[in-house]
Amino acid sequence: MFLERKEEEKPHNGSVFAGYDLGERYTQISYCFFEEGDVETVAPVMGTKQYNIPFMLCKRKGTNQWLYGKEAVKSSEEEDMFPVEGLLTLAREGGEIEVDGESYDPAALLTLFIKKSLGLLSIIAPPENISAFMFTVDGMDDRMVEILLHVAANLNLKTERVYFQSHTESLYSFMLHQPSQLWAYQVVICEHDGRYLKTYRMECNKRTTPIVALIEEASYETLVVPMEEEPEDVKKDAFRLADERFLGILENLCEGHVVSSAYLLGDGFREEWHKRSLQFLCRNRRVFQGNNLFSKGAVYSLMEKFSPSEAGQTHIFLGKDKLKANIGMHVLRQGKESYYALLDAGENWYELHKSCEILLGEEKSLSFVVTPLTGKNAETRTVPLTGARETGAPFTRYAIEVDMASHDTVRVVVTDLGLGEFFPSRGQRWEETFQIS
């Protein structure tokens, strides 16, 4: 007998999907009303297209008053204010920080900032109407998963549908919802904050079924754009050098590849310093500039979860956070052997979990079938139930829980449930892991 997880009910019409981009210096919030399709981004200043919310808190001395965002930046120079920047980095590092003579958990301050900033969304939709929420950050590791689980548990959202994913997956979901000609071949995305450049190149392998999408990332710390207050002659020379450097990066990125479109993201591209680079990009390609791709992509990911698009049903993204193999078992059901799927390839490793129950006779081991999506042959992994005690029953019932300890490590927990009151459980429990390539 197997215990399946219940399928999630679809959100009702009029409910809101919200995507929250946690950058290092800024955050953004995008949203859409379920089944209406149009994704919008919240502007902190009504009537503008300035979507960035400065990632800063400020505490007023001797009080419990906290300001956030632009108000925090504006007040940060005042003598009685204590600014807190780099909240995401502080939360990653752990430990406590001191503000105004008191110690604070940075994850708690991160939660405070998000709560305050979500007030911007409440103007558009009341909190109880948010039916699904997606965080997106640059890089999902074990520590970030831990932080976001803590934040989600303390936000007091009215929904249990809270998810998180990397910028790369948000980028993929964004492209799924663009006209197909824009990603008929490869797509180049460049994100620049004035000091730091990150590039992405997305391609789809149309020879596979489903079509596998891959995104290659690279980072550059030597492409620096001068500050606005620099003298004009200094800025002119620095812009020229930055343009040369950027052009070289683009030429290497596009060499040997057919690129359909390119996206320039971030405040680093605000000034027109990249003229030669832009001329190169615009040759037979569509080029777009903006800064809210990731927050919008987070919303599109929620749409794919509950109402998959045609492209979403024929494509699968295999990023570094994704399980790259199907994992299941060969079982007997009503006397016939069948395959029972446990974990599906293409899902984020930190979201995967499956529970079921199984009856075993004399055999005291479990066999799992690992089928890579990369085309390699399927393999079998065996988990022995070492030391399993005999009960005298023809069968013993076991509970099985399967999840991922990391992106390439499967964790299996097996518990002896016995068989009715005549053959009670002995309380034995096994926990094993195995690697997948």
PDB file of N, CA, C and O in Angstrom, residues 176-244:
ATOM      1  N   LEU A 176      10.223  31.291 -20.826  1.00  0.00           N
ATOM      2  CA  LEU A 176       9.110  30.440 -21.259  1.00  0.00           C
ATOM      3  C   LEU A 176       7.900  31.264 -21.680  1.00  0.00           C
ATOM      4  O   LEU A 176       7.109  30.839 -22.528  1.00  0.00           O
ATOM      5  N   HIS A 177       7.759  32.435 -21.073  1.00  0.00           N
ATOM      6  CA  HIS A 177       6.576  33.269 -21.321  1.00  0.00           C
ATOM      7  C   HIS A 177       6.859  34.426 -22.282  1.00  0.00           C
ATOM      8  O   HIS A 177       6.060  35.361 -22.363  1.00  0.00           O
ATOM      9  N   GLN A 178       7.992  34.362 -22.984  1.00  0.00           N
ATOM     10  CA  GLN A 178       8.295  35.339 -24.026  1.00  0.00           C
ATOM     11  C   GLN A 178       7.974  34.726 -25.390  1.00  0.00           C
ATOM     12  O   GLN A 178       7.895  33.510 -25.531  1.00  0.00           O
ATOM     13  N   PRO A 179       7.788  35.564 -26.411  1.00  0.00           N
ATOM     14  CA  PRO A 179       7.548  35.026 -27.759  1.00  0.00           C
ATOM     15  C   PRO A 179       8.634  34.034 -28.158  1.00  0.00           C
ATOM     16  O   PRO A 179       9.823  34.263 -27.899  1.00  0.00           O
ATOM     17  N   SER A 180       8.253  32.938 -28.762  1.00  0.00           N
ATOM     18  CA  SER A 180       9.178  31.833 -29.034  1.00  0.00           C
ATOM     19  C   SER A 180      10.359  32.243 -29.900  1.00  0.00           C
ATOM     20  O   SER A 180      11.450  31.680 -29.776  1.00  0.00           O
ATOM     21  N   GLN A 181      10.173  33.262 -30.769  1.00  0.00           N
ATOM     22  CA  GLN A 181      11.282  33.667 -31.641  1.00  0.00           C
ATOM     23  C   GLN A 181      12.429  34.291 -30.848  1.00  0.00           C
ATOM     24  O   GLN A 181      13.576  34.320 -31.330  1.00  0.00           O
ATOM     25  N   LEU A 182      12.148  34.783 -29.648  1.00  0.00           N
ATOM     26  CA  LEU A 182      13.204  35.391 -28.834  1.00  0.00           C
ATOM     27  C   LEU A 182      14.131  34.347 -28.234  1.00  0.00           C
ATOM     28  O   LEU A 182      15.250  34.674 -27.824  1.00  0.00           O
ATOM     29  N   TRP A 183      13.687  33.105 -28.135  1.00  0.00           N
ATOM     30  CA  TRP A 183      14.555  32.052 -27.601  1.00  0.00           C
ATOM     31  C   TRP A 183      14.548  30.821 -28.504  1.00  0.00           C
ATOM     32  O   TRP A 183      14.741  29.703 -28.066  1.00  0.00           O
ATOM     33  N   ALA A 184      14.376  31.106 -29.806  1.00  0.00           N
ATOM     34  CA  ALA A 184      14.437  30.014 -30.791  1.00  0.00           C
ATOM     35  C   ALA A 184      15.826  29.390 -30.791  1.00  0.00           C
ATOM     36  O   ALA A 184      15.980  28.180 -31.011  1.00  0.00           O
ATOM     37  N   TYR A 185      16.849  30.222 -30.553  1.00  0.00           N
ATOM     38  CA  TYR A 185      18.222  29.721 -30.432  1.00  0.00           C
ATOM     39  C   TYR A 185      18.686  30.036 -29.011  1.00  0.00           C
ATOM     40  O   TYR A 185      17.952  29.806 -28.066  1.00  0.00           O
ATOM     41  N   GLN A 186      19.861  30.562 -28.845  1.00  0.00           N
ATOM     42  CA  GLN A 186      20.347  30.842 -27.494  1.00  0.00           C
ATOM     43  C   GLN A 186      19.994  32.262 -27.055  1.00  0.00           C
ATOM     44  O   GLN A 186      19.726  33.137 -27.884  1.00  0.00           O
ATOM     45  N   VAL A 187      20.011  32.463 -25.750  1.00  0.00           N
ATOM     46  CA  VAL A 187      19.700  33.767 -25.164  1.00  0.00           C
ATOM     47  C   VAL A 187      20.851  34.157 -24.252  1.00  0.00           C
ATOM     48  O   VAL A 187      21.342  33.340 -23.467  1.00  0.00           O
ATOM     49  N   VAL A 188      21.278  35.414 -24.341  1.00  0.00           N
ATOM     50  CA  VAL A 188      22.339  35.940 -23.476  1.00  0.00           C
ATOM     51  C   VAL A 188      21.739  36.978 -22.538  1.00  0.00           C
ATOM     52  O   VAL A 188      20.995  37.865 -22.978  1.00  0.00           O
ATOM     53  N   ILE A 189      22.047  36.853 -21.268  1.00  0.00           N
ATOM     54  CA  ILE A 189      21.575  37.804 -20.258  1.00  0.00           C
ATOM     55  C   ILE A 189      22.788  38.327 -19.494  1.00  0.00           C
ATOM     56  O   ILE A 189      23.627  37.538 -19.036  1.00  0.00           O
ATOM     57  N   CYS A 190      22.887  39.641 -19.375  1.00  0.00           N
ATOM     58  CA  CYS A 190      23.989  40.273 -18.646  1.00  0.00           C
ATOM     59  C   CYS A 190      23.413  41.117 -17.514  1.00  0.00           C
ATOM     60  O   CYS A 190      22.591  42.009 -17.760  1.00  0.00           O
ATOM     61  N   GLU A 191      23.850  40.826 -16.299  1.00  0.00           N
ATOM     62  CA  GLU A 191      23.389  41.563 -15.117  1.00  0.00           C
ATOM     63  C   GLU A 191      24.574  42.340 -14.538  1.00  0.00           C
ATOM     64  O   GLU A 191      25.610  41.756 -14.220  1.00  0.00           O
ATOM     65  N   HIS A 192      24.394  43.675 -14.406  1.00  0.00           N
ATOM     66  CA  HIS A 192      25.518  44.518 -13.975  1.00  0.00           C
ATOM     67  C   HIS A 192      25.017  45.569 -12.990  1.00  0.00           C
ATOM     68  O   HIS A 192      24.066  46.296 -13.270  1.00  0.00           O
ATOM     69  N   ASP A 193      25.657  45.629 -11.819  1.00  0.00           N
ATOM     70  CA  ASP A 193      25.240  46.609 -10.809  1.00  0.00           C
ATOM     71  C   ASP A 193      26.189  47.808 -10.716  1.00  0.00           C
ATOM     72  O   ASP A 193      26.088  48.619  -9.800  1.00  0.00           O
ATOM     73  N   GLY A 194      27.090  47.940 -11.679  1.00  0.00           N
ATOM     74  CA  GLY A 194      28.048  49.032 -11.667  1.00  0.00           C
ATOM     75  C   GLY A 194      29.431  48.603 -11.211  1.00  0.00           C
ATOM     76  O   GLY A 194      30.429  49.272 -11.499  1.00  0.00           O
ATOM     77  N   ARG A 195      29.483  47.464 -10.518  1.00  0.00           N
ATOM     78  CA  ARG A 195      30.757  46.967 -10.007  1.00  0.00           C
ATOM     79  C   ARG A 195      31.004  45.513 -10.376  1.00  0.00           C
ATOM     80  O   ARG A 195      32.131  45.058 -10.463  1.00  0.00           O
ATOM     81  N   TYR A 196      29.945  44.798 -10.612  1.00  0.00           N
ATOM     82  CA  TYR A 196      30.030  43.342 -10.727  1.00  0.00           C
ATOM     83  C   TYR A 196      29.148  42.902 -11.882  1.00  0.00           C
ATOM     84  O   TYR A 196      27.985  43.311 -11.989  1.00  0.00           O
ATOM     85  N   LEU A 197      29.697  42.108 -12.793  1.00  0.00           N
ATOM     86  CA  LEU A 197      28.954  41.620 -13.948  1.00  0.00           C
ATOM     87  C   LEU A 197      28.750  40.122 -13.839  1.00  0.00           C
ATOM     88  O   LEU A 197      29.678  39.381 -13.532  1.00  0.00           O
ATOM     89  N   LYS A 198      27.527  39.692 -14.112  1.00  0.00           N
ATOM     90  CA  LYS A 198      27.231  38.264 -14.181  1.00  0.00           C
ATOM     91  C   LYS A 198      26.534  38.004 -15.506  1.00  0.00           C
ATOM     92  O   LYS A 198      25.638  38.758 -15.906  1.00  0.00           O
ATOM     93  N   THR A 199      26.956  36.951 -16.198  1.00  0.00           N
ATOM     94  CA  THR A 199      26.340  36.613 -17.479  1.00  0.00           C
ATOM     95  C   THR A 199      25.690  35.237 -17.408  1.00  0.00           C
ATOM     96  O   THR A 199      26.121  34.358 -16.655  1.00  0.00           O
ATOM     97  N   TYR A 200      24.647  35.081 -18.210  1.00  0.00           N
ATOM     98  CA  TYR A 200      23.946  33.812 -18.351  1.00  0.00           C
ATOM     99  C   TYR A 200      23.773  33.551 -19.854  1.00  0.00           C
ATOM    100  O   TYR A 200      23.507  34.477 -20.623  1.00  0.00           O
ATOM    101  N   ARG A 201      23.921  32.297 -20.239  1.00  0.00           N
ATOM    102  CA  ARG A 201      23.604  31.916 -21.618  1.00  0.00           C
ATOM    103  C   ARG A 201      22.693  30.703 -21.567  1.00  0.00           C
ATOM    104  O   ARG A 201      23.064  29.655 -21.047  1.00  0.00           O
ATOM    105  N   MET A 202      21.505  30.871 -22.101  1.00  0.00           N
ATOM    106  CA  MET A 202      20.497  29.803 -22.063  1.00  0.00           C
ATOM    107  C   MET A 202      20.384  29.145 -23.430  1.00  0.00           C
ATOM    108  O   MET A 202      20.326  29.816 -24.458  1.00  0.00           O
ATOM    109  N   GLU A 203      20.355  27.824 -23.442  1.00  0.00           N
ATOM    110  CA  GLU A 203      20.144  27.078 -24.677  1.00  0.00           C
ATOM    111  C   GLU A 203      19.234  25.892 -24.408  1.00  0.00           C
ATOM    112  O   GLU A 203      19.137  25.400 -23.275  1.00  0.00           O
ATOM    113  N   CYS A 204      18.545  25.448 -25.453  1.00  0.00           N
ATOM    114  CA  CYS A 204      17.625  24.321 -25.335  1.00  0.00           C
ATOM    115  C   CYS A 204      18.070  23.204 -26.279  1.00  0.00           C
ATOM    116  O   CYS A 204      18.352  23.453 -27.457  1.00  0.00           O
ATOM    117  N   ASN A 205      18.134  21.995 -25.740  1.00  0.00           N
ATOM    118  CA  ASN A 205      18.486  20.832 -26.554  1.00  0.00           C
ATOM    119  C   ASN A 205      17.197  20.238 -27.117  1.00  0.00           C
ATOM    120  O   ASN A 205      16.485  19.489 -26.438  1.00  0.00           O
ATOM    121  N   LYS A 206      16.919  20.566 -28.374  1.00  0.00           N
ATOM    122  CA  LYS A 206      15.661  20.149 -28.989  1.00  0.00           C
ATOM    123  C   LYS A 206      15.686  18.711 -29.481  1.00  0.00           C
ATOM    124  O   LYS A 206      14.696  18.223 -30.029  1.00  0.00           O
ATOM    125  N   ARG A 207      16.819  18.024 -29.269  1.00  0.00           N
ATOM    126  CA  ARG A 207      16.908  16.612 -29.665  1.00  0.00           C
ATOM    127  C   ARG A 207      16.396  15.677 -28.578  1.00  0.00           C
ATOM    128  O   ARG A 207      16.336  14.473 -28.770  1.00  0.00           O
ATOM    129  N   THR A 208      16.092  16.231 -27.402  1.00  0.00           N
ATOM    130  CA  THR A 208      15.617  15.409 -26.289  1.00  0.00           C
ATOM    131  C   THR A 208      14.112  15.588 -26.092  1.00  0.00           C
ATOM    132  O   THR A 208      13.527  16.583 -26.532  1.00  0.00           O
ATOM    133  N   THR A 209      13.495  14.628 -25.444  1.00  0.00           N
ATOM    134  CA  THR A 209      12.086  14.713 -25.080  1.00  0.00           C
ATOM    135  C   THR A 209      11.940  14.397 -23.588  1.00  0.00           C
ATOM    136  O   THR A 209      12.272  13.276 -23.187  1.00  0.00           O
ATOM    137  N   PRO A 210      11.507  15.335 -22.755  1.00  0.00           N
ATOM    138  CA  PRO A 210      11.191  16.717 -23.104  1.00  0.00           C
ATOM    139  C   PRO A 210      12.445  17.493 -23.510  1.00  0.00           C
ATOM    140  O   PRO A 210      13.563  17.027 -23.287  1.00  0.00           O
ATOM    141  N   ILE A 211      12.242  18.678 -24.066  1.00  0.00           N
ATOM    142  CA  ILE A 211      13.366  19.537 -24.464  1.00  0.00           C
ATOM    143  C   ILE A 211      14.057  20.037 -23.197  1.00  0.00           C
ATOM    144  O   ILE A 211      13.420  20.595 -22.309  1.00  0.00           O
ATOM    145  N   VAL A 212      15.358  19.800 -23.104  1.00  0.00           N
ATOM    146  CA  VAL A 212      16.113  20.171 -21.906  1.00  0.00           C
ATOM    147  C   VAL A 212      16.719  21.567 -22.086  1.00  0.00           C
ATOM    148  O   VAL A 212      17.422  21.825 -23.062  1.00  0.00           O
ATOM    149  N   ALA A 213      16.424  22.456 -21.145  1.00  0.00           N
ATOM    150  CA  ALA A 213      16.998  23.804 -21.152  1.00  0.00           C
ATOM    151  C   ALA A 213      18.143  23.858 -20.143  1.00  0.00           C
ATOM    152  O   ALA A 213      18.017  23.362 -19.014  1.00  0.00           O
ATOM    153  N   LEU A 214      19.250  24.437 -20.552  1.00  0.00           N
ATOM    154  CA  LEU A 214      20.431  24.588 -19.706  1.00  0.00           C
ATOM    155  C   LEU A 214      20.842  26.053 -19.680  1.00  0.00           C
ATOM    156  O   LEU A 214      20.690  26.768 -20.674  1.00  0.00           O
ATOM    157  N   ILE A 215      21.368  26.506 -18.546  1.00  0.00           N
ATOM    158  CA  ILE A 215      21.838  27.889 -18.424  1.00  0.00           C
ATOM    159  C   ILE A 215      23.256  27.868 -17.875  1.00  0.00           C
ATOM    160  O   ILE A 215      23.511  27.321 -16.800  1.00  0.00           O
ATOM    161  N   GLU A 216      24.160  28.471 -18.625  1.00  0.00           N
ATOM    162  CA  GLU A 216      25.570  28.559 -18.230  1.00  0.00           C
ATOM    163  C   GLU A 216      25.814  29.941 -17.615  1.00  0.00           C
ATOM    164  O   GLU A 216      25.409  30.961 -18.172  1.00  0.00           O
ATOM    165  N   GLU A 217      26.491  29.977 -16.455  1.00  0.00           N
ATOM    166  CA  GLU A 217      26.722  31.228 -15.743  1.00  0.00           C
ATOM    167  C   GLU A 217      28.219  31.548 -15.697  1.00  0.00           C
ATOM    168  O   GLU A 217      29.060  30.651 -15.689  1.00  0.00           O
ATOM    169  N   ALA A 218      28.530  32.849 -15.632  1.00  0.00           N
ATOM    170  CA  ALA A 218      29.907  33.299 -15.435  1.00  0.00           C
ATOM    171  C   ALA A 218      29.875  34.646 -14.725  1.00  0.00           C
ATOM    172  O   ALA A 218      28.910  35.409 -14.862  1.00  0.00           O
ATOM    173  N   SER A 219      30.929  34.938 -13.948  1.00  0.00           N
ATOM    174  CA  SER A 219      30.992  36.180 -13.188  1.00  0.00           C
ATOM    175  C   SER A 219      32.291  36.909 -13.474  1.00  0.00           C
ATOM    176  O   SER A 219      33.336  36.289 -13.714  1.00  0.00           O
ATOM    177  N   TYR A 220      32.225  38.248 -13.437  1.00  0.00           N
ATOM    178  CA  TYR A 220      33.385  39.098 -13.718  1.00  0.00           C
ATOM    179  C   TYR A 220      33.412  40.243 -12.703  1.00  0.00           C
ATOM    180  O   TYR A 220      32.427  40.971 -12.560  1.00  0.00           O
ATOM    181  N   GLU A 221      34.536  40.393 -12.024  1.00  0.00           N
ATOM    182  CA  GLU A 221      34.656  41.434 -11.003  1.00  0.00           C
ATOM    183  C   GLU A 221      35.493  42.626 -11.475  1.00  0.00           C
ATOM    184  O   GLU A 221      35.721  43.555 -10.711  1.00  0.00           O
ATOM    185  N   THR A 222      35.941  42.616 -12.717  1.00  0.00           N
ATOM    186  CA  THR A 222      36.851  43.661 -13.196  1.00  0.00           C
ATOM    187  C   THR A 222      36.157  44.688 -14.089  1.00  0.00           C
ATOM    188  O   THR A 222      36.812  45.594 -14.599  1.00  0.00           O
ATOM    189  N   LEU A 223      34.852  44.550 -14.296  1.00  0.00           N
ATOM    190  CA  LEU A 223      34.114  45.497 -15.130  1.00  0.00           C
ATOM    191  C   LEU A 223      33.450  46.524 -14.225  1.00  0.00           C
ATOM    192  O   LEU A 223      32.356  46.313 -13.711  1.00  0.00           O
ATOM    193  N   VAL A 224      34.117  47.664 -13.995  1.00  0.00           N
ATOM    194  CA  VAL A 224      33.643  48.666 -13.046  1.00  0.00           C
ATOM    195  C   VAL A 224      33.253  49.932 -13.783  1.00  0.00           C
ATOM    196  O   VAL A 224      34.001  50.445 -14.617  1.00  0.00           O
ATOM    197  N   VAL A 225      32.057  50.440 -13.465  1.00  0.00           N
ATOM    198  CA  VAL A 225      31.577  51.702 -14.019  1.00  0.00           C
ATOM    199  C   VAL A 225      31.776  52.784 -12.962  1.00  0.00           C
ATOM    200  O   VAL A 225      31.435  52.578 -11.798  1.00  0.00           O
ATOM    201  N   PRO A 226      32.336  53.958 -13.315  1.00  0.00           N
ATOM    202  CA  PRO A 226      32.620  54.997 -12.313  1.00  0.00           C
ATOM    203  C   PRO A 226      31.361  55.574 -11.680  1.00  0.00           C
ATOM    204  O   PRO A 226      30.276  55.525 -12.258  1.00  0.00           O
ATOM    205  N   MET A 227      31.528  56.147 -10.497  1.00  0.00           N
ATOM    206  CA  MET A 227      30.429  56.784  -9.784  1.00  0.00           C
ATOM    207  C   MET A 227      30.053  58.094 -10.472  1.00  0.00           C
ATOM    208  O   MET A 227      30.872  58.716 -11.160  1.00  0.00           O
ATOM    209  N   GLU A 228      28.812  58.534 -10.272  1.00  0.00           N
ATOM    210  CA  GLU A 228      28.316  59.749 -10.927  1.00  0.00           C
ATOM    211  C   GLU A 228      29.129  60.977 -10.559  1.00  0.00           C
ATOM    212  O   GLU A 228      29.296  61.889 -11.370  1.00  0.00           O
ATOM    213  N   GLU A 229      29.652  61.038  -9.317  1.00  0.00           N
ATOM    214  CA  GLU A 229      30.360  62.236  -8.866  1.00  0.00           C
ATOM    215  C   GLU A 229      31.791  62.347  -9.390  1.00  0.00           C
ATOM    216  O   GLU A 229      32.474  63.338  -9.157  1.00  0.00           O
ATOM    217  N   GLU A 230      32.263  61.332 -10.116  1.00  0.00           N
ATOM    218  CA  GLU A 230      33.617  61.385 -10.673  1.00  0.00           C
ATOM    219  C   GLU A 230      33.714  62.499 -11.714  1.00  0.00           C
ATOM    220  O   GLU A 230      32.736  62.813 -12.411  1.00  0.00           O
ATOM    221  N   PRO A 231      34.907  63.139 -11.875  1.00  0.00           N
ATOM    222  CA  PRO A 231      35.096  64.152 -12.922  1.00  0.00           C
ATOM    223  C   PRO A 231      34.797  63.573 -14.304  1.00  0.00           C
ATOM    224  O   PRO A 231      35.019  62.385 -14.560  1.00  0.00           O
ATOM    225  N   GLU A 232      34.316  64.418 -15.215  1.00  0.00           N
ATOM    226  CA  GLU A 232      33.885  63.958 -16.527  1.00  0.00           C
ATOM    227  C   GLU A 232      35.007  63.292 -17.325  1.00  0.00           C
ATOM    228  O   GLU A 232      34.782  62.307 -18.016  1.00  0.00           O
ATOM    229  N   ASP A 233      36.242  63.858 -17.233  1.00  0.00           N
ATOM    230  CA  ASP A 233      37.334  63.260 -18.001  1.00  0.00           C
ATOM    231  C   ASP A 233      37.701  61.868 -17.483  1.00  0.00           C
ATOM    232  O   ASP A 233      38.028  60.960 -18.253  1.00  0.00           O
ATOM    233  N   VAL A 234      37.602  61.701 -16.151  1.00  0.00           N
ATOM    234  CA  VAL A 234      37.855  60.397 -15.547  1.00  0.00           C
ATOM    235  C   VAL A 234      36.771  59.403 -15.961  1.00  0.00           C
ATOM    236  O   VAL A 234      37.057  58.253 -16.325  1.00  0.00           O
ATOM    237  N   LYS A 235      35.520  59.857 -15.935  1.00  0.00           N
ATOM    238  CA  LYS A 235      34.401  58.991 -16.308  1.00  0.00           C
ATOM    239  C   LYS A 235      34.499  58.565 -17.778  1.00  0.00           C
ATOM    240  O   LYS A 235      34.265  57.405 -18.114  1.00  0.00           O
ATOM    241  N   LYS A 236      34.879  59.510 -18.646  1.00  0.00           N
ATOM    242  CA  LYS A 236      34.952  59.201 -20.077  1.00  0.00           C
ATOM    243  C   LYS A 236      35.958  58.098 -20.349  1.00  0.00           C
ATOM    244  O   LYS A 236      35.680  57.148 -21.098  1.00  0.00           O
ATOM    245  N   ASP A 237      37.124  58.193 -19.720  1.00  0.00           N
ATOM    246  CA  ASP A 237      38.160  57.184 -19.921  1.00  0.00           C
ATOM    247  C   ASP A 237      37.741  55.843 -19.319  1.00  0.00           C
ATOM    248  O   ASP A 237      37.959  54.783 -19.921  1.00  0.00           O
ATOM    249  N   ALA A 238      37.118  55.891 -18.129  1.00  0.00           N
ATOM    250  CA  ALA A 238      36.671  54.661 -17.471  1.00  0.00           C
ATOM    251  C   ALA A 238      35.569  53.975 -18.270  1.00  0.00           C
ATOM    252  O   ALA A 238      35.538  52.741 -18.392  1.00  0.00           O
ATOM    253  N   PHE A 239      34.654  54.767 -18.852  1.00  0.00           N
ATOM    254  CA  PHE A 239      33.586  54.200 -19.674  1.00  0.00           C
ATOM    255  C   PHE A 239      34.157  53.524 -20.913  1.00  0.00           C
ATOM    256  O   PHE A 239      33.690  52.461 -21.331  1.00  0.00           O
ATOM    257  N   ARG A 240      35.155  54.150 -21.526  1.00  0.00           N
ATOM    258  CA  ARG A 240      35.768  53.562 -22.710  1.00  0.00           C
ATOM    259  C   ARG A 240      36.403  52.204 -22.384  1.00  0.00           C
ATOM    260  O   ARG A 240      36.228  51.221 -23.118  1.00  0.00           O
ATOM    261  N   LEU A 241      37.130  52.153 -21.261  1.00  0.00           N
ATOM    262  CA  LEU A 241      37.762  50.886 -20.858  1.00  0.00           C
ATOM    263  C   LEU A 241      36.716  49.825 -20.525  1.00  0.00           C
ATOM    264  O   LEU A 241      36.870  48.651 -20.859  1.00  0.00           O
ATOM    265  N   ALA A 242      35.635  50.251 -19.848  1.00  0.00           N
ATOM    266  CA  ALA A 242      34.565  49.310 -19.496  1.00  0.00           C
ATOM    267  C   ALA A 242      33.895  48.770 -20.752  1.00  0.00           C
ATOM    268  O   ALA A 242      33.569  47.572 -20.839  1.00  0.00           O
ATOM    269  N   ASP A 243      33.690  49.643 -21.749  1.00  0.00           N
ATOM    270  CA  ASP A 243      33.067  49.218 -23.007  1.00  0.00           C
ATOM    271  C   ASP A 243      33.949  48.197 -23.733  1.00  0.00           C
ATOM    272  O   ASP A 243      33.465  47.179 -24.250  1.00  0.00           O
ATOM    273  N   GLU A 244      35.258  48.452 -23.756  1.00  0.00           N
ATOM    274  CA  GLU A 244      36.191  47.506 -24.386  1.00  0.00           C
ATOM    275  C   GLU A 244      36.152  46.151 -23.680  1.00  0.00           C
ATOM    276  O   GLU A 244      36.126  45.097 -24.325  1.00  0.00           O
TER     277      GLU A 244
END
